[in-house]
CSV table of C-alpha atoms in Angstrom, one decimal:
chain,number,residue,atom,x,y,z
A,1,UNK,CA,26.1,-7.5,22.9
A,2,UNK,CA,29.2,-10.0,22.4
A,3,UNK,CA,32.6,-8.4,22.8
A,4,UNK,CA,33.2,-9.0,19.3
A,5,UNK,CA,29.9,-6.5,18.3
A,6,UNK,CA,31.3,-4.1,20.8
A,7,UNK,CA,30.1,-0.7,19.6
A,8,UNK,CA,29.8,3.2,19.9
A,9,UNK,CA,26.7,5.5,19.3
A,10,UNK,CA,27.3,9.1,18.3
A,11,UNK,CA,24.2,11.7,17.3
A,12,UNK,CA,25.4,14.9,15.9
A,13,UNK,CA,24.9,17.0,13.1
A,14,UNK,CA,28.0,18.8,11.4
A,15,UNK,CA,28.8,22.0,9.4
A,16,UNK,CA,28.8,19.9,6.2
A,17,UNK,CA,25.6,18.4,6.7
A,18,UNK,CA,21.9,19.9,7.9
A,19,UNK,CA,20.4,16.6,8.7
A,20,UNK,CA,20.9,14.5,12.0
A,21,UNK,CA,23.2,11.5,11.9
A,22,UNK,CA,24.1,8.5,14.2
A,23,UNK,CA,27.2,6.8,14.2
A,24,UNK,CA,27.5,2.7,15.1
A,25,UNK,CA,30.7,1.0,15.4
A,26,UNK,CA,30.4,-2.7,15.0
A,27,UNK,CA,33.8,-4.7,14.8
A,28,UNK,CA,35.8,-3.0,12.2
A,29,UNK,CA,32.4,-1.4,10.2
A,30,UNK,CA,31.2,1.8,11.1
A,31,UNK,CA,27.3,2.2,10.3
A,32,UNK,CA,26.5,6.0,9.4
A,33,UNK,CA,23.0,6.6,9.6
A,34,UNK,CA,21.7,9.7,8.1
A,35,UNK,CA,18.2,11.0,8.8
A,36,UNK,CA,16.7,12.7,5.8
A,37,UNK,CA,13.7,14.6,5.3
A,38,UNK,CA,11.7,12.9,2.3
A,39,UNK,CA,10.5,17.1,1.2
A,40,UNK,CA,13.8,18.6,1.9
A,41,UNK,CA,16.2,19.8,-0.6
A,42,UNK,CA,18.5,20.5,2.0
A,43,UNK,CA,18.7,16.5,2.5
A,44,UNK,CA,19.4,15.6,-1.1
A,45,UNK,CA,22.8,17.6,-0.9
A,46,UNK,CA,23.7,15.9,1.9
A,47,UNK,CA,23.1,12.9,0.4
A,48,UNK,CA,25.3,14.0,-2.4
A,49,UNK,CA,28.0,15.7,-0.2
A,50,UNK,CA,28.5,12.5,2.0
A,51,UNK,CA,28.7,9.8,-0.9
A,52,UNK,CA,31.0,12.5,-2.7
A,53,UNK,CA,33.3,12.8,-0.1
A,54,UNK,CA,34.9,9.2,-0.5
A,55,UNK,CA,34.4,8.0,3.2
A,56,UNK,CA,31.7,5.1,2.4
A,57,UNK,CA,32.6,2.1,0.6
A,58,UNK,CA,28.8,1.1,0.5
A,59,UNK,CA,24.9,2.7,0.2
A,60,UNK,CA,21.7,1.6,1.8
A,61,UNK,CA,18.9,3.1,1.4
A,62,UNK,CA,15.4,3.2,2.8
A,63,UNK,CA,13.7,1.8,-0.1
A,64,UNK,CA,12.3,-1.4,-1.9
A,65,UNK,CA,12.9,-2.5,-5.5
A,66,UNK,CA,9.1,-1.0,-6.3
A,67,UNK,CA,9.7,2.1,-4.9
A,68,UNK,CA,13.0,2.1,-6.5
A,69,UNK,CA,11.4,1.4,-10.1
A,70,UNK,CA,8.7,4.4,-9.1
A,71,UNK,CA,11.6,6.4,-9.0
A,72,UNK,CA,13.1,5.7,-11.8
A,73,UNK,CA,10.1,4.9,-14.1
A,74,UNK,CA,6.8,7.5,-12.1
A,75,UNK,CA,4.8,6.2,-14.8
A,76,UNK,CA,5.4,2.2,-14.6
A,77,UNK,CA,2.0,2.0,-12.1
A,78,UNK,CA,0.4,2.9,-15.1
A,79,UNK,CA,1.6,0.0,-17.1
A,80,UNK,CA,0.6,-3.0,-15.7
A,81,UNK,CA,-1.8,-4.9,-17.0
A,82,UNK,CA,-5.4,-4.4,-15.2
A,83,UNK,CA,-6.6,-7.4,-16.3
A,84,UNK,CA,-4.1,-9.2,-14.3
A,85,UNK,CA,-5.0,-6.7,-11.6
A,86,UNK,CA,-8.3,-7.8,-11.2
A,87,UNK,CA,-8.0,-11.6,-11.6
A,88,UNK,CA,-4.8,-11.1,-8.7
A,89,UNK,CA,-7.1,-9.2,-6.2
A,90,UNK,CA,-4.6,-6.5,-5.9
A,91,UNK,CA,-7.4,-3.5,-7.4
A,92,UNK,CA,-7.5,-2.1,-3.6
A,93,UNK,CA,-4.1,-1.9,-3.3
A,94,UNK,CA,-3.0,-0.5,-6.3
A,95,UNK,CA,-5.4,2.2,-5.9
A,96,UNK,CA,-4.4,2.6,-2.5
A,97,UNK,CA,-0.5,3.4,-4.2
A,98,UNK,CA,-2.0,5.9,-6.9
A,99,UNK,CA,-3.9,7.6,-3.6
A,100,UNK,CA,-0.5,7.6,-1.8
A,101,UNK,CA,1.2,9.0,-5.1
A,102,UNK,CA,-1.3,11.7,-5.5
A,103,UNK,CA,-0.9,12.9,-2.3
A,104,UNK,CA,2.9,12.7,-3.1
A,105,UNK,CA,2.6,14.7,-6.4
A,106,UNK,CA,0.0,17.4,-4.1
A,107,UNK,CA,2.6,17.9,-1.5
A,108,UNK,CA,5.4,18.3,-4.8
A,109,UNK,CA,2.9,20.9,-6.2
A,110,UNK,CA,2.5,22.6,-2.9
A,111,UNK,CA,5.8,23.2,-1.9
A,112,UNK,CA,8.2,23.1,-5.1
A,113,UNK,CA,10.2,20.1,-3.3
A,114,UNK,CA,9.9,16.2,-5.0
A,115,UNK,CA,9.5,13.9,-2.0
A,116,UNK,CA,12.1,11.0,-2.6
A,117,UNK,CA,14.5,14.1,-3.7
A,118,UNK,CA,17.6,12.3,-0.9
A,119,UNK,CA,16.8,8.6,-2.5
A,120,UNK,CA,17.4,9.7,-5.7
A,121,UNK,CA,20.4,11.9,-5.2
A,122,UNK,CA,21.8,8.4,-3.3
A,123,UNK,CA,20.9,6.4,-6.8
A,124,UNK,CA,22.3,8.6,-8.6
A,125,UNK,CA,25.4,9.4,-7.0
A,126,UNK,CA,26.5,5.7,-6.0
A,127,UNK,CA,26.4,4.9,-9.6
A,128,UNK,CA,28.7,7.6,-10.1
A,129,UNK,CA,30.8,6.7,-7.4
A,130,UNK,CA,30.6,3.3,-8.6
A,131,UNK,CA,29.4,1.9,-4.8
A,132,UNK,CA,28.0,-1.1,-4.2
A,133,UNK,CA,23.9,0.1,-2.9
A,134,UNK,CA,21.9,-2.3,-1.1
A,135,UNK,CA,18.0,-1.5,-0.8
A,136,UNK,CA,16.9,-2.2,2.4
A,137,UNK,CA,13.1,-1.0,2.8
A,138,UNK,CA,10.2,-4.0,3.2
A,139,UNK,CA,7.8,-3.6,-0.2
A,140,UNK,CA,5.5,-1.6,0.6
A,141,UNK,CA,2.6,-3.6,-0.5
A,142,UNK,CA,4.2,-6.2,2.4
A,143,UNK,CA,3.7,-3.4,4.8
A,144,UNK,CA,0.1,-2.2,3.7
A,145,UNK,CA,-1.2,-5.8,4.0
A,146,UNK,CA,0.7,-6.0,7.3
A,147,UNK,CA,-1.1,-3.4,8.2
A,148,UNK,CA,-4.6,-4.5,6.9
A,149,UNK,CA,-4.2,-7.8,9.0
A,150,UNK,CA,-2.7,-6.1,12.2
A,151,UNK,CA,-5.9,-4.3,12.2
A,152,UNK,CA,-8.7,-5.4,13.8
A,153,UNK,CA,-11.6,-5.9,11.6
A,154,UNK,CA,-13.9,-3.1,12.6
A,155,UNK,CA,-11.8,-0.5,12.7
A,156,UNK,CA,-10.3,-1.2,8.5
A,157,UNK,CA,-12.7,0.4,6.9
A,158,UNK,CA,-12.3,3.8,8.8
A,159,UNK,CA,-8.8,3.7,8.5
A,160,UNK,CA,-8.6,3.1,4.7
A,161,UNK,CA,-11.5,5.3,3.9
A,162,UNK,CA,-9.5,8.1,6.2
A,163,UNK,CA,-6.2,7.2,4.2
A,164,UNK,CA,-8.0,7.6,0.5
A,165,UNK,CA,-10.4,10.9,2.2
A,166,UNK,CA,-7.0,12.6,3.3
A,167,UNK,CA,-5.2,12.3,0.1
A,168,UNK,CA,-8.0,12.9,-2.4
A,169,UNK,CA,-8.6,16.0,-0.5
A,170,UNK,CA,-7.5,19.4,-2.6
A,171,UNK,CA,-7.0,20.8,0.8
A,172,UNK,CA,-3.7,22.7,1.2
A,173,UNK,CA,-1.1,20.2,3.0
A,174,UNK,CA,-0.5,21.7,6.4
A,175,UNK,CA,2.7,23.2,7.7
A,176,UNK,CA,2.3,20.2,10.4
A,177,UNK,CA,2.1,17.3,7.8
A,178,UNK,CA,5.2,18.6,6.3
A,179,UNK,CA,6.9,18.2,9.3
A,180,UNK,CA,5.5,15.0,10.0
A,181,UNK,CA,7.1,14.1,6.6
A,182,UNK,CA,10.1,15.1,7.4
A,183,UNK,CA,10.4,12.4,10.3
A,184,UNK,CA,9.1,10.0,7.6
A,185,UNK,CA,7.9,9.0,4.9
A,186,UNK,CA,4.4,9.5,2.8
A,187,UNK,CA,3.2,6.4,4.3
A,188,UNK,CA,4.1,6.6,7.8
A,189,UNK,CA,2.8,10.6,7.6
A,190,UNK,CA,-0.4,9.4,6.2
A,191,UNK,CA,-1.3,7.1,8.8
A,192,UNK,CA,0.4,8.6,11.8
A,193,UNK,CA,-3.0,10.4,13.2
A,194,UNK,CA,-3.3,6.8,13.6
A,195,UNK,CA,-0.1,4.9,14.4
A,196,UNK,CA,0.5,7.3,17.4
A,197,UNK,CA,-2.7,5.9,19.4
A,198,UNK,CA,-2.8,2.4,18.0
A,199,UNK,CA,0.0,-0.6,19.0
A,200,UNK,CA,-1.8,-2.4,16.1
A,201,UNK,CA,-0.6,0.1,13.5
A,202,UNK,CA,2.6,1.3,14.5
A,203,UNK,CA,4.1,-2.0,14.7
A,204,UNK,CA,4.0,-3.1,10.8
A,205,UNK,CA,4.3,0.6,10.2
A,206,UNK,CA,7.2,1.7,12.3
A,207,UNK,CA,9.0,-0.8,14.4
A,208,UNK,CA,9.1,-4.3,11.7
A,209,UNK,CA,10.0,-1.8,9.3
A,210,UNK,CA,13.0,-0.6,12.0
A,211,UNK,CA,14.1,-4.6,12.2
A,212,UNK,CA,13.7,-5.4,9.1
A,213,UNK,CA,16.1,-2.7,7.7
A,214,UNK,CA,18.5,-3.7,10.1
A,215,UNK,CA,18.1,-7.6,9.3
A,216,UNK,CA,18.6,-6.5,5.3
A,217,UNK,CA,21.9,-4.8,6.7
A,218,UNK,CA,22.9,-7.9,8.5
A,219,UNK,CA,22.5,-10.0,4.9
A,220,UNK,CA,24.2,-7.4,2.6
A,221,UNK,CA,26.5,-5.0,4.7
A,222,UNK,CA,27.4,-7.8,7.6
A,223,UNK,CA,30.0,-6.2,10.1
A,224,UNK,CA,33.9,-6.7,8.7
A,225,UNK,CA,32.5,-6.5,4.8
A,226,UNK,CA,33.0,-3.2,4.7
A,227,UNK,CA,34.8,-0.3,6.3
A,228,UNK,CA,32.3,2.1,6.1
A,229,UNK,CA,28.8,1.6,5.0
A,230,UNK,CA,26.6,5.4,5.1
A,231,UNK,CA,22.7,4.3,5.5
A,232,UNK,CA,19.9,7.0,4.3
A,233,UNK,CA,17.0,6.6,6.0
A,234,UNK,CA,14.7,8.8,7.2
A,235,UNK,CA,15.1,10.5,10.3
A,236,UNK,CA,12.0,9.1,12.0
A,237,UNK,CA,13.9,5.6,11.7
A,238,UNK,CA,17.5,6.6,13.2
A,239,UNK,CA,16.3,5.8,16.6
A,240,UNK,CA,14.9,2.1,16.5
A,241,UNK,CA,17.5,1.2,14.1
A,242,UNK,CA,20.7,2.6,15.9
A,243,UNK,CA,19.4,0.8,19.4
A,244,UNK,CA,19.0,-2.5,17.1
A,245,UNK,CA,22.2,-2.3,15.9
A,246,UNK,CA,23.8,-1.2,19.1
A,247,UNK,CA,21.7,-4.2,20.8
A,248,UNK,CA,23.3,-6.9,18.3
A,249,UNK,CA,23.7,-7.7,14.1
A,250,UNK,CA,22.3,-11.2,13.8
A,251,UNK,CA,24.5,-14.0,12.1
A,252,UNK,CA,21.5,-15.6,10.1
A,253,UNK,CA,19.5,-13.1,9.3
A,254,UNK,CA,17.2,-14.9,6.8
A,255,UNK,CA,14.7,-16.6,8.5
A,256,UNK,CA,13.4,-13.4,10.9
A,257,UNK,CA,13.9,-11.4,7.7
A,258,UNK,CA,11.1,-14.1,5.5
A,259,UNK,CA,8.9,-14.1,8.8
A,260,UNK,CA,8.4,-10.1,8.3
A,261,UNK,CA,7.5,-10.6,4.8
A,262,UNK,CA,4.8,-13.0,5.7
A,263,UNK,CA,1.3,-11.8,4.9
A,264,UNK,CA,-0.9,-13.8,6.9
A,265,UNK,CA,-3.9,-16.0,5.4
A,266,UNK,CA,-7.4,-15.2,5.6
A,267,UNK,CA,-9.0,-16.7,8.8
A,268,UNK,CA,-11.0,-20.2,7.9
A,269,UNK,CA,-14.2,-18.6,9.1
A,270,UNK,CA,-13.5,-15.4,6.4
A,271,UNK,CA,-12.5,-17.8,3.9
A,272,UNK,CA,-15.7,-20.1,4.4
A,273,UNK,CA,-18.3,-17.2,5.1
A,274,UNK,CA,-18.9,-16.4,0.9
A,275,UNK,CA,-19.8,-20.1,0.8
A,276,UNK,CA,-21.6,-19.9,3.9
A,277,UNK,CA,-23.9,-17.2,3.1
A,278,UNK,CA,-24.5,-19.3,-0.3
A,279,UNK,CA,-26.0,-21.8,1.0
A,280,UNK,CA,-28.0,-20.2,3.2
A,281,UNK,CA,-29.5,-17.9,0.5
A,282,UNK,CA,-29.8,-21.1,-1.3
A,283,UNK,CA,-31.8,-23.1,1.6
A,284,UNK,CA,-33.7,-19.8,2.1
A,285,UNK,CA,-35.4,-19.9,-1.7
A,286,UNK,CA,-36.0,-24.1,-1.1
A,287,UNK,CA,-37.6,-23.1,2.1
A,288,UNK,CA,-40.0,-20.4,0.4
A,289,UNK,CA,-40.4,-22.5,-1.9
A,290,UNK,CA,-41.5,-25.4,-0.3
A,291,UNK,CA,-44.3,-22.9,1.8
A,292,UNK,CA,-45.3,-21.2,-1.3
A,293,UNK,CA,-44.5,-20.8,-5.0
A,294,UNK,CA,-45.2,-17.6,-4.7
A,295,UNK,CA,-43.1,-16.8,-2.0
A,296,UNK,CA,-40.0,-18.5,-3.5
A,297,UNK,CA,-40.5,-16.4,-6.7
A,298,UNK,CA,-40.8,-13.0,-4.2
A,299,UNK,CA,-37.3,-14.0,-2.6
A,300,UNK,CA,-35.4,-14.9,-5.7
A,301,UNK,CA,-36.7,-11.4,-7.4
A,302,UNK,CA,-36.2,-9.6,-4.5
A,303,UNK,CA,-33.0,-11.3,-4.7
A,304,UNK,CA,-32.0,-9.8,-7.9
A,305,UNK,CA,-33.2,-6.8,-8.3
A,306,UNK,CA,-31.5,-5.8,-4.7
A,307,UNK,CA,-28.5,-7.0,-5.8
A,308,UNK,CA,-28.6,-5.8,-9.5
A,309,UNK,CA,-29.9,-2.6,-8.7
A,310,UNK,CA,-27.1,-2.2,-6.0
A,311,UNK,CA,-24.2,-3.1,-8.1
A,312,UNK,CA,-25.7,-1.5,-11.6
A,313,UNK,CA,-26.3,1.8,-9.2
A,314,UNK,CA,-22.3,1.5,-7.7
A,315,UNK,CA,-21.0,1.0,-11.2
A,316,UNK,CA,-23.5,4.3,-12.2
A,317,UNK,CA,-21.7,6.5,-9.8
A,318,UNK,CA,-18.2,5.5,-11.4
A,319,UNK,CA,-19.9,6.4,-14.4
A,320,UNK,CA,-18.8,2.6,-16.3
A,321,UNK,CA,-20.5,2.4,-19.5
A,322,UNK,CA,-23.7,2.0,-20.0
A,323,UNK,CA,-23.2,-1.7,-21.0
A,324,UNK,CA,-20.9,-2.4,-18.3
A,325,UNK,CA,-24.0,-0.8,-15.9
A,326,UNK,CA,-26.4,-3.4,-17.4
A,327,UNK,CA,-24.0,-6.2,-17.5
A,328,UNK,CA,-23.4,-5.7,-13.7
A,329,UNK,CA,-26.8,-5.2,-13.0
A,330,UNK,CA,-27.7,-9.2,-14.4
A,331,UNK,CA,-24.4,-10.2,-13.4
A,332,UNK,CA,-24.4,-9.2,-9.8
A,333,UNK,CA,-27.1,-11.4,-8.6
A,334,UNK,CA,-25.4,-14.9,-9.8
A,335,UNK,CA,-21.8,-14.0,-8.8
A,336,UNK,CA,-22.5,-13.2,-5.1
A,337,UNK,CA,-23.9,-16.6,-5.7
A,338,UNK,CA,-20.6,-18.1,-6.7
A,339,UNK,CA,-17.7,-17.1,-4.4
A,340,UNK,CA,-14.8,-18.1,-7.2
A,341,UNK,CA,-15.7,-14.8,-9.0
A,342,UNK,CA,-16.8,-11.2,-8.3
A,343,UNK,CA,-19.4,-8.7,-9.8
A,344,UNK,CA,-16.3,-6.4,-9.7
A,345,UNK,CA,-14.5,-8.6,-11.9
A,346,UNK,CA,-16.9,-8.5,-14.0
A,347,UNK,CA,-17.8,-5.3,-14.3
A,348,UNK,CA,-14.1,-4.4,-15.0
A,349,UNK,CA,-13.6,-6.6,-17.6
A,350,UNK,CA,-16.8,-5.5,-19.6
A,351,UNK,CA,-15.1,-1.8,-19.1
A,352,UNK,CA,-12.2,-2.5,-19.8
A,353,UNK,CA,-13.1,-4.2,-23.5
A,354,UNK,CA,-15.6,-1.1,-23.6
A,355,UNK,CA,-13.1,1.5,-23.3
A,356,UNK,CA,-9.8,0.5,-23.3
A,357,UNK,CA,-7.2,2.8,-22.1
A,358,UNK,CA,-5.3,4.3,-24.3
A,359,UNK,CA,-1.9,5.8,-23.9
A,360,UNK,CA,-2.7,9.0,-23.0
A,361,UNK,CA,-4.3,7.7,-19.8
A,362,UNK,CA,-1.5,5.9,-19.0
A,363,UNK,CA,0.8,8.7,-19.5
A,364,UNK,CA,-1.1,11.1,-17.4
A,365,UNK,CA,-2.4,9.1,-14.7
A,366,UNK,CA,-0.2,9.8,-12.1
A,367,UNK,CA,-1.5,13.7,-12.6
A,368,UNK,CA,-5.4,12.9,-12.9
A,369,UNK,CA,-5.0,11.3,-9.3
A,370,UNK,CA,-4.3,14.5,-8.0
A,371,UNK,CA,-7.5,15.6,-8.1
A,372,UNK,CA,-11.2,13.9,-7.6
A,373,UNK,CA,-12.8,14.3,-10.9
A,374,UNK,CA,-9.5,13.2,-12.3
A,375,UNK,CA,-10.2,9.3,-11.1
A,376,UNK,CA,-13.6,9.5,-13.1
A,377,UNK,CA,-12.1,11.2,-16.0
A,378,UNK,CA,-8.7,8.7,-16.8
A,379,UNK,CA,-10.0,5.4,-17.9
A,380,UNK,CA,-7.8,3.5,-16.0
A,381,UNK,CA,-8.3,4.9,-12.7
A,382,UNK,CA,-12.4,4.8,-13.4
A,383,UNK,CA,-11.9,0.9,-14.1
A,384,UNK,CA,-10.6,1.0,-10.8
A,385,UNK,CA,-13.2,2.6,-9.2
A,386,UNK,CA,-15.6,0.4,-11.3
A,387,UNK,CA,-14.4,-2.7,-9.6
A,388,UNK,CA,-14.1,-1.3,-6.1
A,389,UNK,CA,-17.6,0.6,-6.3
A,390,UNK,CA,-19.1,-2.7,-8.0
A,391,UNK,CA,-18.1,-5.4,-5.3
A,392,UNK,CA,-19.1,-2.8,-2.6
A,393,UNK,CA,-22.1,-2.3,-3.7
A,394,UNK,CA,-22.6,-6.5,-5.1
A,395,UNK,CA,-21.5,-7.1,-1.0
A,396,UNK,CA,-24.5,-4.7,0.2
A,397,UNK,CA,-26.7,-6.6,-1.7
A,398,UNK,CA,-25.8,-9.6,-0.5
A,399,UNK,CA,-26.3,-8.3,2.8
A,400,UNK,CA,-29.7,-6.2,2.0
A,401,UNK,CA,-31.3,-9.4,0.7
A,402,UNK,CA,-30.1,-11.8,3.1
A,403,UNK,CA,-32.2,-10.1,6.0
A,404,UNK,CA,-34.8,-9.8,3.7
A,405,UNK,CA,-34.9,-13.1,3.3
A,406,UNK,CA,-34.5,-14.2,6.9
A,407,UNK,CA,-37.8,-11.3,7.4
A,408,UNK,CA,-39.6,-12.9,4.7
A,409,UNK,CA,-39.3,-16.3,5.9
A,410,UNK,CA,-39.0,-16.4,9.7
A,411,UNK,CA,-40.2,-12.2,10.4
C-alpha cells in the first residue's frame, strides 16, 4: 500500500442499521461497505436508511446491467427472441437463469421476503436522492461460463444436473439455505455444496467476482472522486473486497477488469472432435461397404434408426409436437453428420413454427418455472427443453452407433 492509499478498516454494526458494515479510508474517499442479506427485509431498510441519511455522495451495488433489467422488467427473460436463442447457442444458459429464477420465486413463495429486496430499495432510493449509482457485479452469464470452463470436464455434468435437480425440486427451502443466502446470493447459495470443496468453483464464483467489484470501483468511484461512496454488497463479499481495497485501488483498472470477462475458447481438440467423429462414421460406411453391400446398408440403418429413434424419443419426453417428433427423428441422423447445425436446432425451430408462444406464456413464465410440470406445460420453456432433450439425446446416438459401428466392423 503507497502512502498515498494509506487506509483504515472498521467492522461494526450500529443501532441504525441490522446488517454488518466495513469501513475503508483511501486518500480522502471513505468506502462504506454494507453486507446485505439478499431474503432480508431488515436489509432493504437499511439500504434505505443509509442513502437517506445524506452521508454518501455515490451508490454501487452488487449487480450487473441484466440483473438490473430483471429487476426492473421480471418478465424481460421471457421476451427475447428464441429463435436467436437457438442459432446463438445460449438455450443452456438461459434455462439455467429461469432454473435460478424459479428457485428465486420458490424461496419468495416460501418465506414472504423478494430476494433482491436491498438492490432494489438502492435503485430506487438513489434516483430519489438523485446519486450518481455505479453497477459493479460481472454479468452473470460471464460468471456461469467461467464457471463451466473452470470445471473440469467430468465433473460438469453432475454439477449442472445438481444445479437444475435442486431448484426444480418442490421441496421446502431449508432454514440452512436461507442462511446460506443471506451471506450471498442465489447463485453463490446454489452452488456452494460445491464451491466450499472445489478451488475450481469458488474462484469464478467467489473470489474474481471479489476483484472484479473492486476493479469496477477503481473505474467509476476512483479514490478523491468522491467523499463518500456507500457499497451494497452482500455480506459474504465484505471480506475479500475490504482486504483488496485495503491491499491497493489500481490506477488502470481496465485491462485486469476485460481479462475477468474473458470466456475462454473451446479447446482445438473439442472444437475438431464433431468433425472428427464425421469422418470416422463416414470411413466406417466406405469400409463396410467395400467388405459387403450388405454390411454398409446394416451400418448406415443402424445408423439412423439409432440416432432417429434417440432424438425423436428425447423430443417425445418434452412432449414437442408430433411433427416436430418425426422431423427430429429424420433430421437427427444427417445433422450429427454436419457439425455447423444441431438436431436441437432443428427440432426447436419446427416447434417453435408449430406452436408459437403466445403472450400468455410469456407473461407467466417466470411462475410455470416454479414448478416441474410447469416447463412442459408453457411453450416457451418446453421449446427449451425440446432443444436440450433433442441434442442430448442426437449426441447419444452418435455415441450408440459409433461403437456399433467400430463392433460391426472390427468386433
Amino acid at each position: 500500500m503507497t502512502d498515498s492509499q494509506e487506509s483504515v478498516i472498521a467492522e461494526h454494526q450500529d443501532g441504525n442499521t441490522s446488517g454488518p458494515r466495513r469501513i475503508v479510508q483511501v486518500g480522502d474517499t471513505r468506502y462504506t461497505l454494507l453486507g446485505t442479506a439478499h431474503v432480508s427485509a431488515e436489509s432493504a431498510a437499511d439500504v434505505r436508511a443509509m442513502i437517506r441519511s445524506g452521508d454518501y455522495d455515490a451508490v454501487a451495488i452488487e449487480l450487473c446491467d441484466s440483473r438490473r433489467q430483471s429487476l426492473a422488467n421480471p418478465d424481460a427473460m421471457g421476451e427475447q427472441d428464441l429463435f436467436q436463442i437457438f442459432r446463438q447457442g445460449k438455450a443452456g444458459l438461459v434455462a439455467a437463469s429461469l432454473a435460478l429464477g424459479a428457485f428465486q420465486q420458490r424461496l419468495a413463495e416460501q418465506s414472504g421476503i423478494e430476494p433482491g429486496a436491498e438492490m432494489r430499495a438502492a435503485l430506487e432510493e438513489s434516483r430519489r436522492s438523485r446519486l450518481p449509482l455505479v453497477l459493479i457485479d460481472r454479468d452473470v452469464g460471464v460468471t456461469l461460463k467461467r464457471i463451466y470452463h473452470n470445471v473440469p470436464w467430468w465433473q460438469r455434468f453432475g454439477l449442472f444436473s445438481g444445479l437444475l435437480g435442486s431448484v426444480l425440486s418442490r421441496q421446502e427451502v431449508s432454514a440452512a439455505d436461507i442462511e446460506r443466502l443471506k451471506e450471498g446470493d442465489v447463485l453463490e447459495s446454489t452452488f456452494s455444496e460445491f464451491a466450499a470443496e472445489s478451488k475450481n468453483l469458488y474462484v469464478p464464483l467467489i473470489a474474481e467476482r471479489d476483484r472484479y467489484m473492486v476493479l469496477r470501483l477503481a473505474e467509476e468511484c476512483p479514490p478523491d472522486r468522491y467523499r463518500n461512496v456507500l457499497v451494497v454488497v452482500g455480506a459474504g463479499h465484505m471480506k475479500g473486497m475490504a482486504e483488496q481495497l485495503e491491499a491497493e485501488i489500481p490506477a488502470s483498472p481496465v485491462a485486469e477488469r476485460e481479462q475477468l470477462e474473458v470466456t475462454p475458447p473451446p479447446s482445438k481438440l473439442w472444437k475438431a472432435l464433431p468433425w472428427l467423429i464425421t469422418a470416422l462414421v463416414l470411413t466406417g460406411f466406405a469400409i463396410g461397404f467395400s467388405r459387403n453391400t450388405d454390411l454398409g446398408w446394416q451400418l448406415v440403418i443402424e445408423w439412423f434408426l439409432i440416432n432417429g429413434v434417440l432424438s425423436g424419443a428425447a423430443t417425445l419426453a418434452a412432449l414437442a409436437h408430433p411433427v416436430t417428433v418425426v422431423a427430429t427423428f429424420f433430421a437427427a441422423p444427417l445433422t450429427s453428420l454436419n457439425p455447423t447445425i444441431g438436431a436441437g436446432f432443428v427440432a426447436a425451430g419446427v416447434e417453435l413454427y408449430m406452436r408459437k408462444p403466445k403472450v400468455r406464456d410469456f407473461s407467466t413464465l417466470r411462475h410455470d418455472v416454479t414448478e416441474l410440470k410447469g416447463w412442459w406445460r408453457n411453450r416457451v420453456s418446453r421449446t427449451l427443453l425440446v432443444f436440450i432433450l433433442a441434442t442430448l439425446g442426437s449426441a447419444a446416438g452418435t455415441w450408440i452407433a459409433g461403437f456399433r459401428i467400430v463392433g460391426a466392423l472390427f468386433g
